[in-house]
Coordinates of C-alpha atoms in Angstrom, one line a residue:
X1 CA 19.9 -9.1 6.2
X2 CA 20.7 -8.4 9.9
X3 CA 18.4 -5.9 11.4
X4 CA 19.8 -3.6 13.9
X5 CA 18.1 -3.6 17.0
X6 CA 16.5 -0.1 16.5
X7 CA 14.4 -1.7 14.2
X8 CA 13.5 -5.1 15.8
X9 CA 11.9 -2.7 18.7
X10 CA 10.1 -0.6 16.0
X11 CA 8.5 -4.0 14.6
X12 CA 7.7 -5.4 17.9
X13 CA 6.0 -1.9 19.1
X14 CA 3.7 -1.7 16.1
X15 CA 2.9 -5.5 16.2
X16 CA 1.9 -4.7 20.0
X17 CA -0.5 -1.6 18.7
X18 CA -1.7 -4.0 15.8
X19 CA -2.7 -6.6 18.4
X20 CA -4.2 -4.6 21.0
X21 CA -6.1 -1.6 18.2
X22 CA -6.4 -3.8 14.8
X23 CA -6.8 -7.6 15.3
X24 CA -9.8 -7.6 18.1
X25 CA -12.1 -5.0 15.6
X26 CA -10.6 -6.2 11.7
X27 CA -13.4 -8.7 11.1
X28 CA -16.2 -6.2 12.7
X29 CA -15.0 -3.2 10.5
X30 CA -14.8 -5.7 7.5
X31 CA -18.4 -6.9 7.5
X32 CA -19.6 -2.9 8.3
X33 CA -17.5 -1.8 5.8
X34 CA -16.0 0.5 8.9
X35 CA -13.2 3.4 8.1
X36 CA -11.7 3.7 11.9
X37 CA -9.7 7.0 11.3
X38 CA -10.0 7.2 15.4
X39 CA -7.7 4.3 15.2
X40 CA -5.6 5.5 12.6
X41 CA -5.0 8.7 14.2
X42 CA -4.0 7.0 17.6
X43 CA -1.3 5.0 14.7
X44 CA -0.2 8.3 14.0
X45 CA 1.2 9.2 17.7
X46 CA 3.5 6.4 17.3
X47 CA 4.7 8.0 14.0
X48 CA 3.3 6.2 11.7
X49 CA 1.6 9.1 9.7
X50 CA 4.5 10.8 8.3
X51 CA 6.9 7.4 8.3
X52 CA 9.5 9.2 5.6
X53 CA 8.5 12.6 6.7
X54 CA 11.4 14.6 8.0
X55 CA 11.7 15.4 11.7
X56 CA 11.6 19.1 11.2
X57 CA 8.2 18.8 9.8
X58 CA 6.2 16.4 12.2
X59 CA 7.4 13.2 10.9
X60 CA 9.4 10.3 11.3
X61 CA 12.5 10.0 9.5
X62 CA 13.0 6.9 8.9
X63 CA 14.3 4.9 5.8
X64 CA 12.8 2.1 4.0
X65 CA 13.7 -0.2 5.0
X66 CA 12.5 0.9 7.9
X67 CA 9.3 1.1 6.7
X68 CA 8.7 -2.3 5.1
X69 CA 9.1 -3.3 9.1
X70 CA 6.5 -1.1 9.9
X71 CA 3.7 -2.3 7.1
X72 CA 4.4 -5.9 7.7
X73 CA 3.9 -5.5 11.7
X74 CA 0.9 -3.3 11.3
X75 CA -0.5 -5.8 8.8
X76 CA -0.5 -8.4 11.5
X77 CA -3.4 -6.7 12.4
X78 CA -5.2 -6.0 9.6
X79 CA -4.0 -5.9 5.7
X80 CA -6.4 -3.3 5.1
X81 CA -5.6 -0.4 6.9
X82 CA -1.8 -1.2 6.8
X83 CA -2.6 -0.9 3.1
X84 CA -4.1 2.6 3.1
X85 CA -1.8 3.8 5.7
X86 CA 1.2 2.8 3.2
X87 CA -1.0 4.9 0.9
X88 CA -1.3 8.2 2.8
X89 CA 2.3 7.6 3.7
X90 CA 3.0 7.9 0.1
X91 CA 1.6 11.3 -0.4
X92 CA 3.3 12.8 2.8
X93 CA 6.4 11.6 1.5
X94 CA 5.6 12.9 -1.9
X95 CA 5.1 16.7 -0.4
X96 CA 8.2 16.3 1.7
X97 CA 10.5 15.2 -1.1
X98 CA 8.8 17.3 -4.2
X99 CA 6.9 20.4 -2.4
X100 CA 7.6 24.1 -2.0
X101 CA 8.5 25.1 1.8
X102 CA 4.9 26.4 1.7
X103 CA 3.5 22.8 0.8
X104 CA 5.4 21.2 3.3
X105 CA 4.3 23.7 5.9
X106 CA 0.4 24.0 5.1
X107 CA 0.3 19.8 4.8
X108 CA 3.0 17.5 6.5
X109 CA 2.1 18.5 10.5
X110 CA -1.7 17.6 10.0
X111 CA -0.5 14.9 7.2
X112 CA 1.9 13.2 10.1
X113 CA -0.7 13.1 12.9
X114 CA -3.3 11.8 10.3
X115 CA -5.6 14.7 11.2
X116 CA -6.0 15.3 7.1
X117 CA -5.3 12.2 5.2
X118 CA -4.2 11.7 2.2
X119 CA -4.9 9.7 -1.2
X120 CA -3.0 9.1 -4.5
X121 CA -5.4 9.3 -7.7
X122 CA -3.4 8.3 -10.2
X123 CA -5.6 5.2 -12.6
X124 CA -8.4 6.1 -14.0
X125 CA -11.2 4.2 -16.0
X126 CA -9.4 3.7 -19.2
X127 CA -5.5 4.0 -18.0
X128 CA -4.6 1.7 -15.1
X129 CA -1.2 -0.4 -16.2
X130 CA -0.9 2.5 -19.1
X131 CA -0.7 4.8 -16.1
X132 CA 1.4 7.1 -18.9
X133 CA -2.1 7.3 -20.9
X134 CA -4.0 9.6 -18.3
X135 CA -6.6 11.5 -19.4
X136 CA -7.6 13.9 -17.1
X137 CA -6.6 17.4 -18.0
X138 CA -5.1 20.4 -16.2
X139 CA -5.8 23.8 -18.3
X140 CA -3.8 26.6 -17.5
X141 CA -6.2 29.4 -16.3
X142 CA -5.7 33.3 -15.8
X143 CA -5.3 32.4 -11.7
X144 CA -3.7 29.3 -12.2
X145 CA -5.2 25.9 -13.2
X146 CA -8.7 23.7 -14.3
X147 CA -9.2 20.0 -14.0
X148 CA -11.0 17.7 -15.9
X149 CA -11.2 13.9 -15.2
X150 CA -12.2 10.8 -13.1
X151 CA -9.9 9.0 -11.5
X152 CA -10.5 5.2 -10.3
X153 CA -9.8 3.0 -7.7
X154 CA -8.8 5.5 -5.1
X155 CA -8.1 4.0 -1.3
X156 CA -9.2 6.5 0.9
X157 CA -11.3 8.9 -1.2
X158 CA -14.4 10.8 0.4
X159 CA -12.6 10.6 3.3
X160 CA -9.3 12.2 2.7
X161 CA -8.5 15.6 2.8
X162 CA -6.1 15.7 0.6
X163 CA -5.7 14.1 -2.8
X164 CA -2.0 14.4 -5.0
X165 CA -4.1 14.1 -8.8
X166 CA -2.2 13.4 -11.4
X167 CA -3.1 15.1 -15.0
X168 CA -2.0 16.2 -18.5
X169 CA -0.4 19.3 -19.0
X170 CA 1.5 18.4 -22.0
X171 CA 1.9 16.3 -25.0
X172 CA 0.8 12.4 -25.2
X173 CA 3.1 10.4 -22.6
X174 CA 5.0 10.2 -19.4
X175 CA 6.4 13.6 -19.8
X176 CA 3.1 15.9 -20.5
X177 CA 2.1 14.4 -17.3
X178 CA 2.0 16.8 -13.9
X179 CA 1.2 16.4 -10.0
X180 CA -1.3 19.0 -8.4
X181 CA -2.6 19.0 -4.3
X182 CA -6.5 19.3 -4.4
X183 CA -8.1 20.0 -1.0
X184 CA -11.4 18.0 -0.2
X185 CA -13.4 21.0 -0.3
X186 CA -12.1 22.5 -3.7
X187 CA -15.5 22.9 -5.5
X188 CA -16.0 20.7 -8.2
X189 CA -14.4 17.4 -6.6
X190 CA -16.9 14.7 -5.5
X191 CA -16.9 11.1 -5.5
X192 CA -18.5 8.0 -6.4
X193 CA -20.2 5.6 -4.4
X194 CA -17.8 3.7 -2.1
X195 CA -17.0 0.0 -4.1
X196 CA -18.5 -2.9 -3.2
X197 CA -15.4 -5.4 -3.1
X198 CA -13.9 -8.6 -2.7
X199 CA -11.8 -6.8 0.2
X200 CA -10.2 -4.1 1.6
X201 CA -13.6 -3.3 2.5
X202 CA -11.9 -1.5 6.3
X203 CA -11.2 1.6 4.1
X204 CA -13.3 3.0 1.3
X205 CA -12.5 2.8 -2.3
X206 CA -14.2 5.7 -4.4
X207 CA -14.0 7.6 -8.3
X208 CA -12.6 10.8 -7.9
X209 CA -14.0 13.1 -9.8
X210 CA -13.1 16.6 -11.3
X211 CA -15.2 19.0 -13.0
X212 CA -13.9 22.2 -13.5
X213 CA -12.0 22.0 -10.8
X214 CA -10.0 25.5 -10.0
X215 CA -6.8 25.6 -8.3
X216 CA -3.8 28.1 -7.9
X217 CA -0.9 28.0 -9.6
X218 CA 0.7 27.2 -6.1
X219 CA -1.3 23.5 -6.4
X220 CA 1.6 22.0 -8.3
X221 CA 3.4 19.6 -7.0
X222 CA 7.4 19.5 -8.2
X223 CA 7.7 21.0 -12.1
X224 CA 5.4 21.0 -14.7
X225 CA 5.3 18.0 -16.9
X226 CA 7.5 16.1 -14.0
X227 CA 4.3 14.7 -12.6
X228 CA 4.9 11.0 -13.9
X229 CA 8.5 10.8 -12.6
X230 CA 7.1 12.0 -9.3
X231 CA 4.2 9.0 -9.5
X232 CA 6.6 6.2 -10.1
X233 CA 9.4 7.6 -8.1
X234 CA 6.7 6.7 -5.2
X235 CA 5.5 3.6 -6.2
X236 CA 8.7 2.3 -5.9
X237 CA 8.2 3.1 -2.4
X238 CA 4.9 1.6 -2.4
X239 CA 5.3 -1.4 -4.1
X240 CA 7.8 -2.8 -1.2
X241 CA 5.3 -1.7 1.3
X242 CA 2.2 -3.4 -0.1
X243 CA 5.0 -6.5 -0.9
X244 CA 5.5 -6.0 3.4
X245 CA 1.8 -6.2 3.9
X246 CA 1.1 -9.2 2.3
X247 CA 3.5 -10.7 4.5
X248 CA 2.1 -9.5 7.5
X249 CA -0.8 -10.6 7.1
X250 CA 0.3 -14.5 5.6
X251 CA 2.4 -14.1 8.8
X252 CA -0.6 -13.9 11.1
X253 CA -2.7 -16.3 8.9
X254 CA 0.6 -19.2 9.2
X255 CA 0.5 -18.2 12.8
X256 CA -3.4 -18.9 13.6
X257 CA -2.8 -22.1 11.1
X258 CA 0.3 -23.6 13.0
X259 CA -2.2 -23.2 16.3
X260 CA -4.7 -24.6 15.2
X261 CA -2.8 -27.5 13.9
X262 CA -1.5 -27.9 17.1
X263 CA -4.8 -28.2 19.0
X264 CA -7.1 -30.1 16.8
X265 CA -7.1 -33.7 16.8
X266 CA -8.0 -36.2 14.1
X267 CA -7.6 -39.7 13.5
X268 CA -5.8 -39.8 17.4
X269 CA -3.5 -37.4 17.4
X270 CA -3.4 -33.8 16.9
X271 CA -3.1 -32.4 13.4
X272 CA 0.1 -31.5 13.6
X273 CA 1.7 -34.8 13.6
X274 CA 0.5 -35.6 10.2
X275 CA 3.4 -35.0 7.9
X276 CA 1.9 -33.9 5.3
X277 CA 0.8 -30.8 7.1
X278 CA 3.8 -30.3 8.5
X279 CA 5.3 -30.2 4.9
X280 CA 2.6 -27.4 3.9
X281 CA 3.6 -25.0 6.5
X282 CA 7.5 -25.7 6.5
X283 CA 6.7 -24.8 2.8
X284 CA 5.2 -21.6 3.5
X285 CA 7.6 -20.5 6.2
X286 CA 10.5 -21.1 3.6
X287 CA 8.4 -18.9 1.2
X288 CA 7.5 -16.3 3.7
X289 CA 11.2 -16.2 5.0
X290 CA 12.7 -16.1 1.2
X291 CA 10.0 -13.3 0.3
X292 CA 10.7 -11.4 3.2
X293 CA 14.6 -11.4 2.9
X294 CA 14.3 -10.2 -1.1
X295 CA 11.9 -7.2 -0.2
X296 CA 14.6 -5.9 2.7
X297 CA 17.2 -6.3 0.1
X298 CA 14.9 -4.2 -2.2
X299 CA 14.2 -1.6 0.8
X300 CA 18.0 -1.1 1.5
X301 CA 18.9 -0.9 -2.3
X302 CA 16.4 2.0 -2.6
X303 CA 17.9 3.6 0.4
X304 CA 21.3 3.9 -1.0
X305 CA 19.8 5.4 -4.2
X306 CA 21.3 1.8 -5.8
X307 CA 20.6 2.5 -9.7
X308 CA 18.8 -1.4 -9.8
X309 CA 16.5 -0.2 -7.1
X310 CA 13.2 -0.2 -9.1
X311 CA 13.8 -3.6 -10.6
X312 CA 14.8 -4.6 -7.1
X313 CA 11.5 -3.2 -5.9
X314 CA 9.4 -4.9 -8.6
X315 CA 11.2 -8.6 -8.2
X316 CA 9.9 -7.9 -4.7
X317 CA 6.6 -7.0 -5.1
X318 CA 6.3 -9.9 -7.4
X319 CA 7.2 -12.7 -5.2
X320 CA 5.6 -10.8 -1.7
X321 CA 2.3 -10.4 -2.9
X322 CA 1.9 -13.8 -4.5
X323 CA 3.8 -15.8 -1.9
X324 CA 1.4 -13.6 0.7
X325 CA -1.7 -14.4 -1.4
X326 CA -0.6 -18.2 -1.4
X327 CA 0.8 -18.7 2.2
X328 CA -2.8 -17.4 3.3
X329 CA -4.8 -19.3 1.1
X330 CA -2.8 -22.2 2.5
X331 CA -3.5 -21.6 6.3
X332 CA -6.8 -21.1 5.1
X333 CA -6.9 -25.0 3.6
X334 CA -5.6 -25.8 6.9
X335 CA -7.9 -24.6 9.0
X336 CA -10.4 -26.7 7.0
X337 CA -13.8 -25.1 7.0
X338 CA -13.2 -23.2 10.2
X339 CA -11.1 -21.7 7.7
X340 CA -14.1 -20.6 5.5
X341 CA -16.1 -19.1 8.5
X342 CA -16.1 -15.6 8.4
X343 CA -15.5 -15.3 12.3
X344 CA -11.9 -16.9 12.3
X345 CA -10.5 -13.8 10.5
X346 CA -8.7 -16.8 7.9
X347 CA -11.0 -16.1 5.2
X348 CA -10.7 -12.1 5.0
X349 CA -6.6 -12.1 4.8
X350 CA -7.3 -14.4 1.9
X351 CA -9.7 -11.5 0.4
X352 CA -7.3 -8.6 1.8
X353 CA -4.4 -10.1 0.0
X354 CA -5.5 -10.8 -3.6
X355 CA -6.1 -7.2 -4.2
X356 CA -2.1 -7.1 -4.3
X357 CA -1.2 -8.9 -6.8
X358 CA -3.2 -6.4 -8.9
X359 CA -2.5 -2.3 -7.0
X360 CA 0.8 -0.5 -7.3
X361 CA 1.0 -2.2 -10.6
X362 CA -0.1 -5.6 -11.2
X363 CA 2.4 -8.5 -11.1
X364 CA 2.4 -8.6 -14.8
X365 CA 3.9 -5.5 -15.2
X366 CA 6.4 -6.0 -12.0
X367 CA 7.3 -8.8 -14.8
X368 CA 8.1 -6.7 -17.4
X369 CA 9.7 -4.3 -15.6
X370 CA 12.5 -7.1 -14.7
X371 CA 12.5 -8.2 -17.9
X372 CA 12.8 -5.0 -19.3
X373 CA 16.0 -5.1 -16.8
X374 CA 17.7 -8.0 -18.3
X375 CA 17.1 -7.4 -21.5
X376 CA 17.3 -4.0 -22.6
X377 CA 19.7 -3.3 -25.4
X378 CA 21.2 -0.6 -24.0
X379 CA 21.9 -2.7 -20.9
X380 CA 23.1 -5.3 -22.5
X381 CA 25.8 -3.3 -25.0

C-alpha cells in the first residue's frame, strides 16, 4: 500500500523524536524501572496524545492507518512506552467516540496533552481471554453507581488519572457488561504493587482495585450494558497498534543487527559476507516487509468501516507480534553475545516484544477469531 506523503513525514517526525527523546534513555529507564511522563508529555505536543481525538477537542484527527505509522516509528525508540502510549490513546479515543459532550469536554484537552493519562482495566484475575466473564460489579446506587472488583494487568495504573473500568451491570455475558470513567482520586481505588516483569518494565503494570467505589450516574461511558461492544470495538484499534509496535522495534533491532554485521570481522572478512547471515536477515526483512504490508491493509480496512475489519485486524496482530518477537530474537542471535549484554539495547526489544504475543488478546485467540471467520455457518450459508 502506497503511503501518501502526509504520512511518510508523520513517520519520519516521530522516528526523529524517538531517536533524540527514547533510544539514548530506553535501557536506563528499563533497568530503574523509570515511567518518563516528562517525555511523554513533550510526545504529546507533537499530537501524539489524542492520535484519533477530533480537532475540535485537542487532538489529532487522524485515521488508522495513520496511527499504526505513528506506533511503529515511536517504537524505534522504545517498545515500551510506544506500547502504553497506544494504550492511553485507546481511552481518549474511547471518550471521543462513546462520551457525552460533557465527557469529552472534562477529559480529552488534558487526555490529548498527556497531562492526565489514561488506562484501560478491562482482565482481571480470573477473566483474561474470557474477557466476557468479568466479574467486577457495578450496583446501581441512590446517586448513581458502586464498584466492586480487581482488575489485572493494567499498563499505566498508579500513575494514570484516569481509568475506563469495565463491570457487570447485567446478566452473565458480553451484553450485561458496562464502561464507567473513574478518576484516580475516587475513594476506594488503589493499586497493587507495580509487577516485577520480563519487560515493559519503562511503564508500570499494577491491580486495580475497587472497593466500594462511588460514582455518578454521569461516570458511564456509552449505554448501559454496551460496555463490552465498546471494549472490543477498541481493541481492534489496539491490536494493529501493538502489531505496529512490534515492528518498530524488530525494525530497530534488524537495523543495529545489519550494522553490526557490517563492522565485525571474523574468520577475514567482515560478518556480513558470510552467506548464511545474509540469508537470516534477508529472511527477516521479507517477514518484517510482509507483516508490515498486512497490518496497513488491516488499518485501512478499519478505516472504511470494511465489515472484515476485525478479522483483518486479528490476521494482523497474529503475524506482527510474532514476526516482531522472532525478527528480534534473530538480530539478537546475531549480535552473538554482545547481543545478550544488557547495554546493547538487543536484549530488552527481545523482552519488550514477547509480551505481545500475549496483550490485546493473545495470538491464540487472534486465531480463533479468523477461524471463526472462515468457518462460521452463517458465513458460510
Amino acid at each position: 500500500m502506497q503511503l501518501t506523503d502526509e504520512q511518510t513525514a508523520l513517520g519520519a517526525t516521530v522516528v526523529d523524536f524517538a531517536t533524540t527523546h527514547l533510544a539514548p534513555h530506553a535501557v536506563r529507564w528499563d533497568r530503574d524501572r523509570h515511567f518518563p511522563v516528562d517525555v511523554l508529555r513533550k510526545a504529546a505536543t507533537l499530537g501524539l496524545g489524542g492520535v484519533y481525538v477530533d480537532e475540535r477537542h485537542g487532538g489529532s484527527g487522524l485515521g488508522r492507518l495513520d496511527g499504526v505509522i505513528v506506533f511503529e516509528a515511536l517504537a524505534t525508540g522504545c517498545p515500551s512506552l510506544a506500547a502504553y502510549t497506544s494504550i492511553h490513546n485507546m481511552v481518549a479515543a474511547m471518550i471521543d467516540r462513546y462520551g457525552t459532550p460533557a465527557q469529552q469536554a472534562t477529559h480529552l484537552p488534558r487526555l490529548c496533552t498527556m497531562e492526565t493519562l489514561g488506562a484501560y482495566c478491562l482482565t482481571e484475575p480470573h477473566a483474561g481471554s474470557d474477557a466476557a466473564a468479568i466479574g467486577t460489579k457495578a450496583r446501581r446506587s441512590s446517586d448513581g453507581w458502586m464498584l466492586d472488583g480487581v482488575k489485572q494487568f493494567i499498563s499505566g495504573a498508579g500513575a494514570a488519572g484516569l481509568y475506563v473500568v469495565f463491570a457487570r451491570t447485567g446478566a452473565p455475558g458480553p451484553k450485561g457488561v458496562s464502561a464507567f470513567l473513574v478518576d484516580a482520586d475516587t475513594p476506594g481505588l488503589t493499586f497493587g504493587p507495580n509487577e516485577a516483569k520480563m519487560g515493559w518494565n519503562a511503564q508500570p503494570t499494577r491491580q486495580v482495585i475497587l472497593d466500594q467505589v462511588r460514582l455518578p450516574a454521569t461516570a458511564l461511558l456509552g449505554h448501559e450494558n454496551s460496555g463490552f461492544a465498546i471494549a472490543m470495538a477498541a481493541l481492534d484499534g489496539g491490536r494493529l497498534n501493538i502489531g505496529a509496535c512490534s515492528l518498530g522495534g524488530a525494525q530497530y533491532a534488524l537495523d543495529r543487527a545489519t550494522a553490526h554485521l557490517r563492522d565485525r570481522p571474523a574468520f577475514g572478512a567482515p560478518l556480513a559476507q558470510a552467506q548464511a547471515l545474509r540469508f537470516r536477515v534477508a529472511d527477516a526483512l521479507t517477514h518484517l516487509t510482509a507483516a508490515r504490508l498486512l497490518l496497513h491493509q488491516a488499518a485501512d480496512e478499519l478505516d472504511r468501516g470494511d465489515p472484515d475489519a476485525s478479522t483483518r485486524c486479528a490476521m494482523a496482530k497474529r503475524l506482527a507480534t510474532d514476526t516482531g518477537f522472532d525478527v528480534a530474537n534473530t538480530a539478537l542471535q546475531l549480535h552473538g553475545g554482545y547481543g545478550y549484554l544488557t547495554e546493547t539495547g538487543i536484549e530488552k526489544i527481545v523482552r519488550d516484544l514477547r509480551v505481545h504475543q500475549i496483550l490485546e488478546g493473545t495470538n491464540e485467540i487472534m486465531r480463533l477469531i479468523i477461524a471463526r471467520s472462515l468457518l462460521d455457518e452463517r458465513r458460510a450459508a
